[in-house]
mmCIF file of C-alpha atoms in Angstrom:
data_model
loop_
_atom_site.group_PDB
_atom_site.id
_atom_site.type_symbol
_atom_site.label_atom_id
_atom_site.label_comp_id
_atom_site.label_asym_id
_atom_site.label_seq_id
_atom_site.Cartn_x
_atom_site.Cartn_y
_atom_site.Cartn_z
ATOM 1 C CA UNK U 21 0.000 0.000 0.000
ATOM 2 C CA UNK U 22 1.249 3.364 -1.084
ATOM 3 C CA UNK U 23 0.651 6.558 0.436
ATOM 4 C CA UNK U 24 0.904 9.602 -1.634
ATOM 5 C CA UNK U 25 1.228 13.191 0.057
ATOM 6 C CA UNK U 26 1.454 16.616 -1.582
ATOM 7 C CA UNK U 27 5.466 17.927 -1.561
ATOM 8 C CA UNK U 28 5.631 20.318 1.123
ATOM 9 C CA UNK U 29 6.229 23.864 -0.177
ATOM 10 C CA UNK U 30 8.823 25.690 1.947
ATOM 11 C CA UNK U 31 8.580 29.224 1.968
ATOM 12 C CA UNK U 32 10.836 31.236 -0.251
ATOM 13 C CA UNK U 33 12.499 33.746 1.888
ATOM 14 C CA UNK U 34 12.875 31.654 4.856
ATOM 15 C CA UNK U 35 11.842 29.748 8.044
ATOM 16 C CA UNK U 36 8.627 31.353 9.606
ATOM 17 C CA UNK U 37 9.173 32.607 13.310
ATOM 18 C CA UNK U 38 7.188 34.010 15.771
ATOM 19 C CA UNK U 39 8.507 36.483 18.526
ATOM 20 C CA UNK U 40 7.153 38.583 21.089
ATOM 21 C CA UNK U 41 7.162 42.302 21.075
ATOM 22 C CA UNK U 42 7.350 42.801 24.801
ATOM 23 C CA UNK U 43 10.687 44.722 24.965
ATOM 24 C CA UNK U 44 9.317 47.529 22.711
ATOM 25 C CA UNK U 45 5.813 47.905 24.541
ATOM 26 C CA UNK U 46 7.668 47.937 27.654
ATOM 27 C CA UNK U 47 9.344 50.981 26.077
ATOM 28 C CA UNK U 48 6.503 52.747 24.790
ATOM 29 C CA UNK U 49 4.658 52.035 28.173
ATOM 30 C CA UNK U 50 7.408 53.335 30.495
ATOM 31 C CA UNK U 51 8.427 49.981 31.652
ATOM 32 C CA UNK U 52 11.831 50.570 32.697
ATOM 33 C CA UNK U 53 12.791 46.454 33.658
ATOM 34 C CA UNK U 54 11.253 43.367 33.402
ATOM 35 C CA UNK U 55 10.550 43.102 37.229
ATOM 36 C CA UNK U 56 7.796 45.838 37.198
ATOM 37 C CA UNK U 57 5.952 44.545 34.402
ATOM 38 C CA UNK U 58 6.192 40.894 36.229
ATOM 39 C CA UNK U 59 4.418 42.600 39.414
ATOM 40 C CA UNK U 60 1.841 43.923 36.981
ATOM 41 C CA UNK U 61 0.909 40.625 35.517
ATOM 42 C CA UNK U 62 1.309 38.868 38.582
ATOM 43 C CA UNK U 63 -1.497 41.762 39.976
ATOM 44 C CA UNK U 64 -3.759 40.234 36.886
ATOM 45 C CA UNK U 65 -4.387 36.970 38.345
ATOM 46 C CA UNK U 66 -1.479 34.921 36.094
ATOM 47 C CA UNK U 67 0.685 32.569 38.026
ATOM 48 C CA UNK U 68 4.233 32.547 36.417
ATOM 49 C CA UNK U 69 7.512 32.301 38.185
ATOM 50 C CA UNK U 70 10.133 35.721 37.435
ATOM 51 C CA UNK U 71 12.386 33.178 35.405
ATOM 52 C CA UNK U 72 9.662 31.907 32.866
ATOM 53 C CA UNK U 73 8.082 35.350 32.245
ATOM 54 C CA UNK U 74 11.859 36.729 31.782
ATOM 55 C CA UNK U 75 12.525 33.610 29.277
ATOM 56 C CA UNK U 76 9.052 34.626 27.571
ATOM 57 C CA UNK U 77 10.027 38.694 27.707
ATOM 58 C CA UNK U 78 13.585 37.405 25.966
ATOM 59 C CA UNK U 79 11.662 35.013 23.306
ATOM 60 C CA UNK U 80 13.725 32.222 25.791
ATOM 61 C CA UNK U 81 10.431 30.689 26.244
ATOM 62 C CA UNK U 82 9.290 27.524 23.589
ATOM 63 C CA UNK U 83 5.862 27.691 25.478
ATOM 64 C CA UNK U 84 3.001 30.577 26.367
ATOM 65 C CA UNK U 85 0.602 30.883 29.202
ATOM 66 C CA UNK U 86 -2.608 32.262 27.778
ATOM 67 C CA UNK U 87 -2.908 33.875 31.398
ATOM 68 C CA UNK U 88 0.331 35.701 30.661
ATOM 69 C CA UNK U 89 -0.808 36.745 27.039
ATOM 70 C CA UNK U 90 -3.960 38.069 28.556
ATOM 71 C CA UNK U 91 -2.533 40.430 31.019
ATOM 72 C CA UNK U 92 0.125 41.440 28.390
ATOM 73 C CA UNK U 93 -2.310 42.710 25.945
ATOM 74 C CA UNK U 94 -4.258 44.452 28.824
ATOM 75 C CA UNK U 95 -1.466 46.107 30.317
ATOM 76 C CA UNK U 96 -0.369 47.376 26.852
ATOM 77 C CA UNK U 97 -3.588 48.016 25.795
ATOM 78 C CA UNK U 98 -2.858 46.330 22.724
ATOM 79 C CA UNK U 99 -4.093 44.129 19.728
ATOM 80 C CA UNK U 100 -2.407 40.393 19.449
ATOM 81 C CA UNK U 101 -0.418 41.517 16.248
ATOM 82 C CA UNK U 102 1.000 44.050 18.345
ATOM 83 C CA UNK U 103 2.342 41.881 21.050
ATOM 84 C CA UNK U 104 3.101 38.877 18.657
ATOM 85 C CA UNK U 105 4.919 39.128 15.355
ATOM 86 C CA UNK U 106 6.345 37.483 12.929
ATOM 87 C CA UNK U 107 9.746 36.818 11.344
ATOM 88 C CA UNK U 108 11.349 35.036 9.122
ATOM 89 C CA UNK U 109 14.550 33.613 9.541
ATOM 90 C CA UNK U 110 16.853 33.384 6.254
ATOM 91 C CA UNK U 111 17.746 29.835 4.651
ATOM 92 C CA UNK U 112 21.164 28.157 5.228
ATOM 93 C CA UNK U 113 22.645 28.640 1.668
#
């Protein structure tokens, strides 16, 4: 028995990343270190130790709490394409 599948298309310009914006919104928000924002969040209700929301701040993190995303956009007051965004990363050549 022979299974067919479609050849994957990879994308021209590159690997497809994600990343998180945080740094800059901390900026534009007056958040002068990570350890005041992490107060803030933790104020929201999201349980997160200082070391996994730094790794997520740093795009350290390979995993999200929705929690986290949650009180990130309310803090910032700001729209999920704002606070997430993509990049692409350039093929080995």
């Amino acid at each position: 028995m022979q299974i067919h599948t479609a050849p994957s298309a990879a994308p021209a310009q590159g690997s497809r990343h994600i990343a998180l914006n945080v740094r800059v919104l901390m900026a534009q928000h007056g958040y002068r270190n990570i350890r005041a924002l992490y107060l803030d969040v933790l104020k929201t209700g999201a349980d997160i130790s200082y070391s996994q929301f730094s790794r997520i701040v740093d795009n350290q993190s390979e995993k999200l709490n929705l929690a986290v995303v949650d009180a990130l956009l309310n803090l910032f007051d700001c729209a999920i394409t704002e606070l997430i965004v993509e990049t692409r990363q350039p093929q080995p050549r």
